């Protein structure tokens, strides 16, 4: 018989005192964001080869949760693709927009996984749709059997540059934006801008808000690309109908993803709550939910960025010329710089208070420094926000008047 002393355990433990055990483990994470034009063209093998983790070669059937609008427009082609490659694909079309980004929708995905009898390790769920669909499916997959692999195919601009590239999943709860959620990377995301051909202008602008966010805090070059090409990229739906527009579309999307991943990779689990990618997301979670369905996610982010740019000007971190340049680009990108929800009594204070709870008791508010830089502040006051809001209201009115007179002269 072995004596107690002969057992070797990996954990540290002292028998001399009341025992405590400290467990330390590191979870290695690897996921891939793969640019793939015309992913569902029959001769494309990108999705099949993908990467070792996300290859479709394991097993011959797949559960596909697809945004109902995307299914209506692209469903036949996507079904044809799977048939062509001998994969038995079970399609579950789901309505997916902000008003149904809720627990019940996640449960519908869980029901679909149960019904399919998903083989937990070898049959990744495939999510095809905008940011809402990706967030819901990612959330459901991450809690199903404590984690089931999934693959993302974003079909909106926000999906391509933001919701599809990070590790956050979630649904709204009550008035709380993404109040229920997990950190759960997909095996891979396939970025195919061909989907943007069928996206309307408003949702293209909506995605450009998140790209503008990356530009304002990290890259004057990206900002200037948006200044020069933004409107034309919307008209062209990022389809690259000329060489110049093709290069611009590729650069804008790739640079935005790259800048985002540069921030995410070293801080995937948000152990550091000073995140510059939270720019535009201090007041907007509350504004978006208060105004729902009037403001889309990117529009609420744009209003927040306009407000905090005005605040930056009042605090001396950006010049008035830079503020005007930012607001002008927003308008050119089809984004709002103002929404009346900003005037709802108490809303900005409540928004900041909720964000402070989200950021472990401090504001950690990213503010622009010039265009393309940022710093974090913790001393914003309600008076300061109200002054910024008043300034923004005035400047937004001036912009509207100028736009109206330009339109009149043009007609
Ligand atoms: N997880 C993250 O890190 C992250 C990051 C950014 C945003 N988000 C979330 O993303 C959501 C916003 O996503 P969104 O802007 O993609 O909105 P969305 O998913 O609601 O899609 C917008 C609309 O476009 C339709 N649609 C989708 N693809 C289409 C296509 N190719 N052609 C025509 N119509 C199409 C959809 O049916 C929907 O009606 C928000 O809930 C936001 O919180 C998440
Ligand atoms: O909107 C999102 C994620 O939902 C992204 O654009 C953004 O970069 C950040 O993740 C946001 O700051 C949101 O973070 P959180 O409030 O959901 O924690
Ligand atoms: Zn966002």
JSON list of C-alpha atoms and ligand atoms in Angstrom, two decimals, residues 67 69-70 73-74 96-98 101 129-133 135 155-156 158-159 162-163 168-169 177-178 195-196 198-199 203 206 210 288 297, ligand 1:
[
{"chain": "A", "resi": 67, "resn": "UNK", "atom": "CA", "xyz": [-30.91, 35.88, -40.47]},
{"chain": "A", "resi": 69, "resn": "UNK", "atom": "CA", "xyz": [-33.70, 38.61, -44.41]},
{"chain": "A", "resi": 70, "resn": "UNK", "atom": "CA", "xyz": [-30.36, 37.18, -45.52]},
{"chain": "A", "resi": 73, "resn": "UNK", "atom": "CA", "xyz": [-32.07, 37.28, -50.41]},
{"chain": "A", "resi": 74, "resn": "UNK", "atom": "CA", "xyz": [-29.13, 34.85, -50.41]},
{"chain": "A", "resi": 96, "resn": "UNK", "atom": "CA", "xyz": [-32.79, 39.19, -36.10]},
{"chain": "A", "resi": 97, "resn": "UNK", "atom": "CA", "xyz": [-32.86, 42.89, -35.35]},
{"chain": "A", "resi": 98, "resn": "UNK", "atom": "CA", "xyz": [-32.30, 44.91, -32.20]},
{"chain": "A", "resi": 101, "resn": "UNK", "atom": "CA", "xyz": [-32.07, 40.67, -29.45]},
{"chain": "A", "resi": 129, "resn": "UNK", "atom": "CA", "xyz": [-26.24, 37.32, -40.48]},
{"chain": "A", "resi": 130, "resn": "UNK", "atom": "CA", "xyz": [-25.72, 40.76, -38.99]},
{"chain": "A", "resi": 131, "resn": "UNK", "atom": "CA", "xyz": [-24.36, 41.70, -35.58]},
{"chain": "A", "resi": 132, "resn": "UNK", "atom": "CA", "xyz": [-27.62, 40.82, -33.84]},
{"chain": "A", "resi": 133, "resn": "UNK", "atom": "CA", "xyz": [-27.78, 37.28, -35.27]},
{"chain": "A", "resi": 135, "resn": "UNK", "atom": "CA", "xyz": [-24.39, 37.92, -30.95]},
{"chain": "A", "resi": 155, "resn": "UNK", "atom": "CA", "xyz": [-23.46, 39.89, -43.61]},
{"chain": "A", "resi": 156, "resn": "UNK", "atom": "CA", "xyz": [-23.57, 43.53, -42.46]},
{"chain": "A", "resi": 158, "resn": "UNK", "atom": "CA", "xyz": [-20.95, 46.09, -38.43]},
{"chain": "A", "resi": 159, "resn": "UNK", "atom": "CA", "xyz": [-20.72, 42.32, -38.56]},
{"chain": "A", "resi": 162, "resn": "UNK", "atom": "CA", "xyz": [-16.78, 44.55, -35.34]},
{"chain": "A", "resi": 163, "resn": "UNK", "atom": "CA", "xyz": [-19.35, 41.99, -34.15]},
{"chain": "A", "resi": 168, "resn": "UNK", "atom": "CA", "xyz": [-18.24, 39.12, -27.06]},
{"chain": "A", "resi": 169, "resn": "UNK", "atom": "CA", "xyz": [-21.66, 37.57, -27.39]},
{"chain": "A", "resi": 177, "resn": "UNK", "atom": "CA", "xyz": [-27.85, 46.64, -23.66]},
{"chain": "A", "resi": 178, "resn": "UNK", "atom": "CA", "xyz": [-26.02, 43.28, -23.94]},
{"chain": "A", "resi": 195, "resn": "UNK", "atom": "CA", "xyz": [-22.92, 40.48, -48.82]},
{"chain": "A", "resi": 196, "resn": "UNK", "atom": "CA", "xyz": [-22.90, 44.28, -48.57]},
{"chain": "A", "resi": 198, "resn": "UNK", "atom": "CA", "xyz": [-27.78, 43.97, -50.69]},
{"chain": "A", "resi": 199, "resn": "UNK", "atom": "CA", "xyz": [-27.45, 46.06, -47.54]},
{"chain": "A", "resi": 203, "resn": "UNK", "atom": "CA", "xyz": [-27.08, 50.02, -42.41]},
{"chain": "A", "resi": 206, "resn": "UNK", "atom": "CA", "xyz": [-24.39, 52.26, -39.33]},
{"chain": "A", "resi": 210, "resn": "UNK", "atom": "CA", "xyz": [-17.79, 51.67, -35.87]},
{"chain": "A", "resi": 288, "resn": "UNK", "atom": "CA", "xyz": [-29.73, 53.19, -27.90]},
{"chain": "A", "resi": 297, "resn": "UNK", "atom": "CA", "xyz": [-26.42, 50.66, -32.77]},
{"chain": "B", "resi": 1, "resn": "LIG", "atom": "N1", "xyz": [-20.19, 41.28, -30.26]},
{"chain": "B", "resi": 1, "resn": "LIG", "atom": "C1", "xyz": [-19.58, 42.42, -30.56]},
{"chain": "B", "resi": 1, "resn": "LIG", "atom": "O1", "xyz": [-18.40, 42.61, -30.29]},
{"chain": "B", "resi": 1, "resn": "LIG", "atom": "C2", "xyz": [-20.36, 43.49, -31.24]},
{"chain": "B", "resi": 1, "resn": "LIG", "atom": "C3", "xyz": [-19.67, 44.56, -31.82]},
{"chain": "B", "resi": 1, "resn": "LIG", "atom": "C4", "xyz": [-20.42, 45.55, -32.46]},
{"chain": "B", "resi": 1, "resn": "LIG", "atom": "C5", "xyz": [-21.80, 45.47, -32.52]},
{"chain": "B", "resi": 1, "resn": "LIG", "atom": "N2", "xyz": [-22.41, 44.41, -31.95]},
{"chain": "B", "resi": 1, "resn": "LIG", "atom": "C6", "xyz": [-23.88, 44.30, -32.01]},
{"chain": "B", "resi": 1, "resn": "LIG", "atom": "O2", "xyz": [-24.29, 44.24, -33.36]},
{"chain": "B", "resi": 1, "resn": "LIG", "atom": "C7", "xyz": [-25.64, 44.67, -33.42]},
{"chain": "B", "resi": 1, "resn": "LIG", "atom": "C8", "xyz": [-25.84, 45.50, -34.66]},
{"chain": "B", "resi": 1, "resn": "LIG", "atom": "O3", "xyz": [-25.56, 44.70, -35.77]},
{"chain": "B", "resi": 1, "resn": "LIG", "atom": "P1", "xyz": [-26.00, 45.11, -37.25]},
{"chain": "B", "resi": 1, "resn": "LIG", "atom": "O4", "xyz": [-25.78, 46.54, -37.44]},
{"chain": "B", "resi": 1, "resn": "LIG", "atom": "O5", "xyz": [-25.38, 44.14, -38.15]},
{"chain": "B", "resi": 1, "resn": "LIG", "atom": "O6", "xyz": [-27.58, 44.96, -37.22]},
{"chain": "B", "resi": 1, "resn": "LIG", "atom": "P2", "xyz": [-28.55, 43.74, -37.52]},
{"chain": "B", "resi": 1, "resn": "LIG", "atom": "O7", "xyz": [-27.94, 42.45, -37.21]},
{"chain": "B", "resi": 1, "resn": "LIG", "atom": "O8", "xyz": [-29.85, 44.10, -36.87]},
{"chain": "B", "resi": 1, "resn": "LIG", "atom": "O9", "xyz": [-28.74, 43.80, -39.11]},
{"chain": "B", "resi": 1, "resn": "LIG", "atom": "C9", "xyz": [-29.34, 44.94, -39.66]},
{"chain": "B", "resi": 1, "resn": "LIG", "atom": "C10", "xyz": [-30.47, 44.57, -40.63]},
{"chain": "B", "resi": 1, "resn": "LIG", "atom": "O10", "xyz": [-29.91, 44.16, -41.86]},
{"chain": "B", "resi": 1, "resn": "LIG", "atom": "C11", "xyz": [-30.48, 42.92, -42.28]},
{"chain": "B", "resi": 1, "resn": "LIG", "atom": "N3", "xyz": [-29.42, 42.27, -43.06]},
{"chain": "B", "resi": 1, "resn": "LIG", "atom": "C12", "xyz": [-28.35, 41.60, -42.59]},
{"chain": "B", "resi": 1, "resn": "LIG", "atom": "N4", "xyz": [-27.51, 41.31, -43.60]},
{"chain": "B", "resi": 1, "resn": "LIG", "atom": "C13", "xyz": [-28.06, 41.78, -44.73]},
{"chain": "B", "resi": 1, "resn": "LIG", "atom": "C14", "xyz": [-27.66, 41.79, -46.09]},
{"chain": "B", "resi": 1, "resn": "LIG", "atom": "N5", "xyz": [-26.49, 41.29, -46.48]},
{"chain": "B", "resi": 1, "resn": "LIG", "atom": "N6", "xyz": [-28.50, 42.33, -47.00]},
{"chain": "B", "resi": 1, "resn": "LIG", "atom": "C15", "xyz": [-29.68, 42.88, -46.61]},
{"chain": "B", "resi": 1, "resn": "LIG", "atom": "N7", "xyz": [-30.09, 42.93, -45.33]},
{"chain": "B", "resi": 1, "resn": "LIG", "atom": "C16", "xyz": [-29.30, 42.38, -44.40]},
{"chain": "B", "resi": 1, "resn": "LIG", "atom": "C17", "xyz": [-30.91, 42.26, -41.01]},
{"chain": "B", "resi": 1, "resn": "LIG", "atom": "O11", "xyz": [-31.95, 41.35, -41.23]},
{"chain": "B", "resi": 1, "resn": "LIG", "atom": "C18", "xyz": [-31.36, 43.44, -40.17]},
{"chain": "B", "resi": 1, "resn": "LIG", "atom": "O12", "xyz": [-32.68, 43.77, -40.45]},
{"chain": "B", "resi": 1, "resn": "LIG", "atom": "C19", "xyz": [-25.93, 45.40, -32.14]},
{"chain": "B", "resi": 1, "resn": "LIG", "atom": "O13", "xyz": [-26.82, 44.65, -31.35]},
{"chain": "B", "resi": 1, "resn": "LIG", "atom": "C20", "xyz": [-24.58, 45.50, -31.46]},
{"chain": "B", "resi": 1, "resn": "LIG", "atom": "O14", "xyz": [-24.67, 45.47, -30.06]},
{"chain": "B", "resi": 1, "resn": "LIG", "atom": "C21", "xyz": [-21.74, 43.43, -31.33]}
]
